[in-house]
Tab-separated table of C-alpha atoms in Angstrom:
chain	number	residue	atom	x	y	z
A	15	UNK	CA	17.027	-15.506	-19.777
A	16	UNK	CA	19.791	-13.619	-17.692
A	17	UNK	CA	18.251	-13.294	-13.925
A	18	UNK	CA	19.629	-10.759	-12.057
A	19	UNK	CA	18.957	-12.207	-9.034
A	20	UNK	CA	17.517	-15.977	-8.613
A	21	UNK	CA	13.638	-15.900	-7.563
A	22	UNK	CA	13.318	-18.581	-5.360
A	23	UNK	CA	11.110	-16.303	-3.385
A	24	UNK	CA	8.495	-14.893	-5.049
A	25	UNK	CA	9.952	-11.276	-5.385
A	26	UNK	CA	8.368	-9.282	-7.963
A	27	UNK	CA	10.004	-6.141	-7.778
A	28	UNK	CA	13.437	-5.422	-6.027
A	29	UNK	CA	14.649	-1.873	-5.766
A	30	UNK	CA	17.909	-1.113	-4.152
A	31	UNK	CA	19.911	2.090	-3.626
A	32	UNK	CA	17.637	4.085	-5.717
A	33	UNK	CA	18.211	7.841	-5.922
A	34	UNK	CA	16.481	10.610	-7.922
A	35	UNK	CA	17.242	14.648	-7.589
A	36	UNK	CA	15.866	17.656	-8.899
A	37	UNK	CA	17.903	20.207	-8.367
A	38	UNK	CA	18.659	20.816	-4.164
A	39	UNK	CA	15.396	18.312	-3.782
A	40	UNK	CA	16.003	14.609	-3.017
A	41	UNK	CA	12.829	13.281	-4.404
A	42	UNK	CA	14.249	9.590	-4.008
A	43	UNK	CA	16.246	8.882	-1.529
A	44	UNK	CA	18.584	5.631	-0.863
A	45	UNK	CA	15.244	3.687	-1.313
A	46	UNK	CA	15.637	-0.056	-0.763
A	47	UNK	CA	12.426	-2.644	-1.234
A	48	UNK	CA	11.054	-5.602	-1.627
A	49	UNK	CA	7.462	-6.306	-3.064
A	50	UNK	CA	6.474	-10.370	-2.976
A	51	UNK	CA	3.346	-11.413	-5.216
A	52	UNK	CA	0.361	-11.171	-5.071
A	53	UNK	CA	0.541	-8.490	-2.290
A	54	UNK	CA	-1.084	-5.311	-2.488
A	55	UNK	CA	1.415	-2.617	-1.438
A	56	UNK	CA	1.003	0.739	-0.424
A	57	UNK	CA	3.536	3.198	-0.660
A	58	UNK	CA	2.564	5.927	1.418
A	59	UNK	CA	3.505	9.089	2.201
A	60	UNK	CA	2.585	13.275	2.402
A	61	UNK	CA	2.650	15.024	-0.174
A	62	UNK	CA	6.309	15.707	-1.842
A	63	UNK	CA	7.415	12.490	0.046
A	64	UNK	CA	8.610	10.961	-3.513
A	65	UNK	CA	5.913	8.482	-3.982
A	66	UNK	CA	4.499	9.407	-7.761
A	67	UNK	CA	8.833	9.928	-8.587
A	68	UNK	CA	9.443	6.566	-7.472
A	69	UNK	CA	6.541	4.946	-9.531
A	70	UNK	CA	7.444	7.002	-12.717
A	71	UNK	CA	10.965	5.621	-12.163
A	72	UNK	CA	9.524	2.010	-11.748
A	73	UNK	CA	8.126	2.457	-15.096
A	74	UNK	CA	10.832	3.933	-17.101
A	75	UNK	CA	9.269	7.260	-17.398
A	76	UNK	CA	11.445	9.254	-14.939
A	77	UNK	CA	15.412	7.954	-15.178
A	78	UNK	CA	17.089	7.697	-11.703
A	79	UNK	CA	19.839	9.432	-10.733
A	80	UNK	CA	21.645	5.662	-9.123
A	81	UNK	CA	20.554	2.629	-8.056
A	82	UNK	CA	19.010	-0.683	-9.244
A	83	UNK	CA	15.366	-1.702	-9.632
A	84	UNK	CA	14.610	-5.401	-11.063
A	85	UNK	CA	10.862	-6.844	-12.652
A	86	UNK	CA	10.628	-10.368	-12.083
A	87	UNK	CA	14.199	-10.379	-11.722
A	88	UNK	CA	15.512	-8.897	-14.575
A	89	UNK	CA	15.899	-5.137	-15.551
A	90	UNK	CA	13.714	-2.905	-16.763
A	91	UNK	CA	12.867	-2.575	-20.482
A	92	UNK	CA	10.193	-2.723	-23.102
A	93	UNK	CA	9.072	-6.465	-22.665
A	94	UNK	CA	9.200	-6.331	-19.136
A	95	UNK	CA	6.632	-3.449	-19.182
A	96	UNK	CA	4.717	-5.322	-21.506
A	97	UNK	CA	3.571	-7.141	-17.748
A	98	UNK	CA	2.788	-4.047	-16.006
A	99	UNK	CA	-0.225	-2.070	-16.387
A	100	UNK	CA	-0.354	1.293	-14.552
A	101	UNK	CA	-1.999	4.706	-14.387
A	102	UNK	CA	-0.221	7.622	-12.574
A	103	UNK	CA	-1.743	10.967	-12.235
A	104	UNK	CA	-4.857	11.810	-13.659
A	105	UNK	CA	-6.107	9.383	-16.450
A	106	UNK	CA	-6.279	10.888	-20.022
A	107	UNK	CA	-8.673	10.016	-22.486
A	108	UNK	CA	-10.720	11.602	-25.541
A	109	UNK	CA	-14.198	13.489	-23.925
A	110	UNK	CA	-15.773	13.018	-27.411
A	111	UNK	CA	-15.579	8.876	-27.642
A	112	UNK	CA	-17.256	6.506	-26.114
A	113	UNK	CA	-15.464	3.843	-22.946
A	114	UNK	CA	-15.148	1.440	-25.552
A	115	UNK	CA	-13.701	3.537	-28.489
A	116	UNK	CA	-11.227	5.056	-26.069
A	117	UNK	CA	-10.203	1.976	-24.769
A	118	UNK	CA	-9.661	0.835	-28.560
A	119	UNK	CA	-6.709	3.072	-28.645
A	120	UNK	CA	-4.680	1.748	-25.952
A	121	UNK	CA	-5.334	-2.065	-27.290
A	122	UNK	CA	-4.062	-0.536	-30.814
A	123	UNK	CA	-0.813	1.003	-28.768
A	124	UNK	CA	-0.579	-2.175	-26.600
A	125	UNK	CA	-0.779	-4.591	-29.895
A	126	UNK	CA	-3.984	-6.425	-28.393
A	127	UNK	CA	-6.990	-7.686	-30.308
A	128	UNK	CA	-9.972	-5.588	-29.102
A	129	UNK	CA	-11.821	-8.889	-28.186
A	130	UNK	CA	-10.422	-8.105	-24.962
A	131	UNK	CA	-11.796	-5.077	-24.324
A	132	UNK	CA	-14.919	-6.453	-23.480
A	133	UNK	CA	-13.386	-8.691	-20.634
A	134	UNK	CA	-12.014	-5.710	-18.732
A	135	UNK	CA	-15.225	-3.298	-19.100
A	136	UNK	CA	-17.086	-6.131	-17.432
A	137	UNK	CA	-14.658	-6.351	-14.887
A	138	UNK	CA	-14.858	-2.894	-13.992
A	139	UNK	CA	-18.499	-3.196	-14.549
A	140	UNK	CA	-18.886	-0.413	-17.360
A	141	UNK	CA	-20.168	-2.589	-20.148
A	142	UNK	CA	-23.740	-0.786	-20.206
A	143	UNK	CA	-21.872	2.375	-20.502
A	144	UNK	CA	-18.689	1.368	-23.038
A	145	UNK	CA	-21.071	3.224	-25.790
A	146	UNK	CA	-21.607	6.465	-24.074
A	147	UNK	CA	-19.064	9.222	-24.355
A	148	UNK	CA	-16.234	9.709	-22.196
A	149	UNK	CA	-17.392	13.102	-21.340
A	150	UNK	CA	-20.921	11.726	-19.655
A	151	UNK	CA	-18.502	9.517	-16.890
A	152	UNK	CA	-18.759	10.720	-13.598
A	153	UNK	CA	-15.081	10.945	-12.252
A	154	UNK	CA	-15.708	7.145	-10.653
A	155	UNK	CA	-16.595	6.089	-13.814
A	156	UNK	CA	-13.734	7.898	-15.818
A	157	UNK	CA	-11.072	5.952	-12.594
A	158	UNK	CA	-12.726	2.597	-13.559
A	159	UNK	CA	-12.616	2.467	-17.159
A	160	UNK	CA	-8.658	4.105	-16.760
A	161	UNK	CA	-8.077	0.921	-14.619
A	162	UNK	CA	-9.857	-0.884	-17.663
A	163	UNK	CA	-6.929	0.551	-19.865
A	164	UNK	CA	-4.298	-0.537	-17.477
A	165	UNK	CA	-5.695	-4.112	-17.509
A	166	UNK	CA	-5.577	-4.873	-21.245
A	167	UNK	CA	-2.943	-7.372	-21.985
A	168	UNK	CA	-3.017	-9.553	-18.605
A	169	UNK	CA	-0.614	-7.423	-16.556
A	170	UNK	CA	0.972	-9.443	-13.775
A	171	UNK	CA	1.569	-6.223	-11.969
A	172	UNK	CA	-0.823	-3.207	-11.381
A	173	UNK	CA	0.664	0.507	-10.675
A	174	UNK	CA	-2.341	3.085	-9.421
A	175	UNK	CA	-1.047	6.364	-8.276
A	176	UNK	CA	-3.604	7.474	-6.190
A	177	UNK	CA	-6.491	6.217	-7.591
A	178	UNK	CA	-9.501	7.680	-5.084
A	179	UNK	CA	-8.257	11.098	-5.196
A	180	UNK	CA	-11.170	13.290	-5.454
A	181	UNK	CA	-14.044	10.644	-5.128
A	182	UNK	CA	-17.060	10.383	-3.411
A	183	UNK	CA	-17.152	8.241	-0.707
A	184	UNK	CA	-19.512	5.569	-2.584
A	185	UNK	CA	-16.753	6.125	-5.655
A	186	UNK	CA	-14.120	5.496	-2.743
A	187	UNK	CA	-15.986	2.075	-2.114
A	188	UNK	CA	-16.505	0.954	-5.506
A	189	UNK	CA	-12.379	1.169	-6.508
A	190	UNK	CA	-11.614	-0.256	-3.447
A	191	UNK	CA	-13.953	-3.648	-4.092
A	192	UNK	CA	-12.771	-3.374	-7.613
A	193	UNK	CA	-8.919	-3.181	-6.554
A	194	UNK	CA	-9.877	-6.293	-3.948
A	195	UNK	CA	-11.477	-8.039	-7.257
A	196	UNK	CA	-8.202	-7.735	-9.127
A	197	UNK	CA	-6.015	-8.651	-6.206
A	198	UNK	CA	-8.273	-11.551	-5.936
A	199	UNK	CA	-6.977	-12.898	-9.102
A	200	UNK	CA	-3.481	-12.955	-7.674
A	201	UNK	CA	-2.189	-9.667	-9.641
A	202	UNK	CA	0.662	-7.905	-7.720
A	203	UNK	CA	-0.905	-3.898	-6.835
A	204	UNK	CA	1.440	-0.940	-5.806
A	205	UNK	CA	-0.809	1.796	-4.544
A	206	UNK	CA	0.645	5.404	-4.115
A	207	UNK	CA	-2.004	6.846	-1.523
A	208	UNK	CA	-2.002	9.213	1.612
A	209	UNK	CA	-5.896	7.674	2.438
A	210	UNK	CA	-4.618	5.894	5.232
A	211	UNK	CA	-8.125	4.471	6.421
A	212	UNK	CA	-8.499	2.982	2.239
A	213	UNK	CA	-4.872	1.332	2.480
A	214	UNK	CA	-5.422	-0.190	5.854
A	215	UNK	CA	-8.686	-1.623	4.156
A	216	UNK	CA	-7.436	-3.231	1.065
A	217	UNK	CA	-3.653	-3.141	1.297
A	218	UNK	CA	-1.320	-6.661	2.617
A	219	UNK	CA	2.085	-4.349	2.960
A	220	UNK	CA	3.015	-0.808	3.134
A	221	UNK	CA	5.972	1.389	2.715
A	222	UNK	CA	6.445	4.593	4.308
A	223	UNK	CA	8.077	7.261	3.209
A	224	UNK	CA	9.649	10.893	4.100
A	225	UNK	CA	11.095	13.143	1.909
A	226	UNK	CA	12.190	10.536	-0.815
A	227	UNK	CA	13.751	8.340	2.360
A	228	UNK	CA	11.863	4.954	3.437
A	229	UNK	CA	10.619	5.245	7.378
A	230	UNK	CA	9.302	1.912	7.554
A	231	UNK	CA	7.634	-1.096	5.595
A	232	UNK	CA	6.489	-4.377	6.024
A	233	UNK	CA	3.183	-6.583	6.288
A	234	UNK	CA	0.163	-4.550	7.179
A	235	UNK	CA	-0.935	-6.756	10.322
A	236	UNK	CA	2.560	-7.633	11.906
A	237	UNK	CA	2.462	-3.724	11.398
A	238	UNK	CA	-0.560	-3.082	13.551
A	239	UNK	CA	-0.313	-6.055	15.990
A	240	UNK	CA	3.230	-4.499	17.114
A	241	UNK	CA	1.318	-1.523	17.581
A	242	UNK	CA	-1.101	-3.015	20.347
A	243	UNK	CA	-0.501	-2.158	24.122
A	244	UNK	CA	-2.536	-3.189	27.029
A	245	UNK	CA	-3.299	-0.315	29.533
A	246	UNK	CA	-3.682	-1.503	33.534
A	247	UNK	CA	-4.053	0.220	36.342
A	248	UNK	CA	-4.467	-0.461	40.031
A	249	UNK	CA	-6.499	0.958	43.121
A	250	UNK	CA	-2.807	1.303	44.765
A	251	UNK	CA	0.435	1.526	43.417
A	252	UNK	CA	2.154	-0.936	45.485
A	253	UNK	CA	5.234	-1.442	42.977
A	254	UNK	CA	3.302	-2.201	39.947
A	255	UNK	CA	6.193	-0.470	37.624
A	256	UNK	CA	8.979	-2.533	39.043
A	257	UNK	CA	7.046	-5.870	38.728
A	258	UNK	CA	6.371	-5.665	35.086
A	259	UNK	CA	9.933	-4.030	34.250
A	260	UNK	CA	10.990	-7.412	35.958
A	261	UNK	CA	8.808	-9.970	33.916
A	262	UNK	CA	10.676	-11.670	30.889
A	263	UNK	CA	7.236	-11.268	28.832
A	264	UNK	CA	7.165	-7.777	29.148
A	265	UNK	CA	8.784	-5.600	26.302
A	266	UNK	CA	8.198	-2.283	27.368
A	267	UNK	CA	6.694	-0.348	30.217
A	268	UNK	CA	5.779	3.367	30.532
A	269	UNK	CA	3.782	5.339	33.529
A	270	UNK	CA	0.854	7.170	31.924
A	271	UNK	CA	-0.421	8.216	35.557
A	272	UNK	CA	-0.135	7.285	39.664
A	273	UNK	CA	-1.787	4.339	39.073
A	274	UNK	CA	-2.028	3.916	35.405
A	275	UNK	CA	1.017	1.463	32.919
A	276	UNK	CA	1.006	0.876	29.334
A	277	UNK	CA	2.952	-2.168	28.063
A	278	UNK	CA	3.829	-4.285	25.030
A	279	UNK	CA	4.307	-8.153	25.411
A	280	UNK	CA	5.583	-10.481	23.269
A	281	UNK	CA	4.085	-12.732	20.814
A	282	UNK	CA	2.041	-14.661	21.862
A	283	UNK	CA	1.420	-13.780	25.696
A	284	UNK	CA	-1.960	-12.226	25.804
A	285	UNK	CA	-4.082	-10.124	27.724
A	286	UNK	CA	-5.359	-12.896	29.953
A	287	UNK	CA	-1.686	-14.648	30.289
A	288	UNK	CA	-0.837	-11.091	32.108
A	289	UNK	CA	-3.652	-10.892	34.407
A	290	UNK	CA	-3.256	-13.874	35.444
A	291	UNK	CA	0.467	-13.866	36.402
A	292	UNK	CA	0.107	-10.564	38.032
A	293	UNK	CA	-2.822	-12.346	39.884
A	294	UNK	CA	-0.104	-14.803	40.952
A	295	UNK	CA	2.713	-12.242	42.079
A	296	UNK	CA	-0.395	-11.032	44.269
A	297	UNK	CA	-1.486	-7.911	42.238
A	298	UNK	CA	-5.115	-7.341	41.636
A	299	UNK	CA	-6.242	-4.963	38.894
A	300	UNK	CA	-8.597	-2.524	38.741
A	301	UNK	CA	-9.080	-2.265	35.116
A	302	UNK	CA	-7.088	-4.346	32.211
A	303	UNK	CA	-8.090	-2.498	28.421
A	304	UNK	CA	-6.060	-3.663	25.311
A	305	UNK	CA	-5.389	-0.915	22.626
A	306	UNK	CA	-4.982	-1.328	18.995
A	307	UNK	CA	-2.935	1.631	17.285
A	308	UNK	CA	-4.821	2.445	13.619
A	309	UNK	CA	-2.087	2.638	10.557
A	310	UNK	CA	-3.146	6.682	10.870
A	311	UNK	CA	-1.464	6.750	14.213
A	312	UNK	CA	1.547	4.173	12.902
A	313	UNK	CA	1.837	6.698	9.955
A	314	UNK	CA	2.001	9.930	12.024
A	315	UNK	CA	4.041	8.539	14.329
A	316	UNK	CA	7.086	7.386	11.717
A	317	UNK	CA	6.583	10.605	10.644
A	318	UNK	CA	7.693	12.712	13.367
């Protein structure tokens, strides 16, 4: 086997300079990233941002313009998508058949025995429907037995391009417990989404991205705990700015009123550890609250 590059890490998919134009729009642009197994990633974005380009180039559908993109190290072709099951855009399938008939076609097209069909309607729990037509689904349904499809074969990888658009919120829940059931299992998940409050829930990374152009990724938490400031205020200014600019622990300070700061501290020096050393430089606070930004606010604010 010729690696491209050598996976002592446990990179799944490696993307680097990628580019894709249509026309005067730069649907892709420059895109460099890094997705580890068994994460569940969220590439995120507004509308036109690139997200469903950049998954249809993943999977061979959409050619790039330049740039690299490796599977398990290698490049892209037929037997490495053999490992990848995916849906993007709405989920096709024939109104007239029943789950189970429909999802005989795509074993027939994947070359797997349909004694596996079975095993993925129960994991999507639609074995007391598989005989019903397709038509009778309601749209949760019609999502669950498309992720059904995608599963056939064992994929190591999972590709859902936006898979709650246009649910209820109970059909928002159940694909979200039935995307934590697959991660679970330690399958790798990209997720193309723009429900911030759903990725936050189920997602371990995220990518951001603007106009084809990555703003920001990395792990979900290290995301939001870098977010967290501590607001403190004081009955009296009495040079409350100039003592925290002049503490080592401190990593940023801003005035929100007279008597009101907002700070970041390192890792590791909490909440208490700052009270307590202002308490020692003689400083008594009036009120201490600790903030934690949402990945909504995160996301607006790489946007801007």
């Amino acid at each position: 086997m010729n690696l491209i590059f050598e996976r002592l890490d446990n990179t799944v998919l490696k993307i680097q300079n990628l580019n894709k134009r249509f026309g005067r729009i730069h649907a892709v642009n420059n895109l460099c990233l890094e997705v580890e197994k068994g994460s569940v990633y969220g590439i995120l974005g507004p509308n036109g941002s690139g997200k469903t380009t950049t998954l249809g180039i993943l999977l061979g559908v959409i050619n790039s313009d330049s740039g690299d993109f490796y599977w398990f190290g290698e490049k892209n072709d037929n037997k490495i998508r053999r490992r990848i099951g995916a849906i993007i855009e709405t989920p096709l399938f024939y109104p007239y058949m029943s789950g189970e008939n429909n999802l005989k076609i795509i074993a027939d097209i994947k070359g797997i025995p349909y004694s596996e069909i079975s095993k993925v309607l129960d994991l999507v729990e639609l074995s007391s429907r598989k005989s019903y037509p397709f038509r009778t689904y309601s749209l949760g349904m019609k999502q669950r037995l498309a992720i059904a499809g995608a599963m056939l074969g064992n994929p190591e990888v999972l590709i859902l391009d936006e898979p709650t658009n246009g649910l209820d919120p109970q059909g928002i829940a159940d694909i979200r417990e039935l995307i934590l059931k697959i991660a679970s299992q330690g399958i790798t998940i990209l997720i193309a989404s723009h429900l911030l409050d759903e990725i936050q829930k189920i997602c371990s990374h995220v990518a951001i991205l603007q106009y084809g152009k990555l703003l920001s990724s990395g792990n979900v938490n290290t995301i939001l705990n870098d977010a967290t400031y501590i607001e403190l205020s004081v009955t009296k200014d009495i040079g409350l700015g100039d003592v925290l600019s002049g503490m080592p622990e401190i990593t940023s300070v801003s005035k929100v009123d007279d008597v009101v700061y907002r700070v970041t501290t390192i890792d590791g020096y909490s909440s208490a550890d700052l009270n307590k050393s202002l308490f020692d430089k003689g400083i008594v606070l009036s009120q201490l609250n600790i903030y934690k930004k949402s990945l909504e606010s995160y996301f607006l604010e790489q946007l801007k």
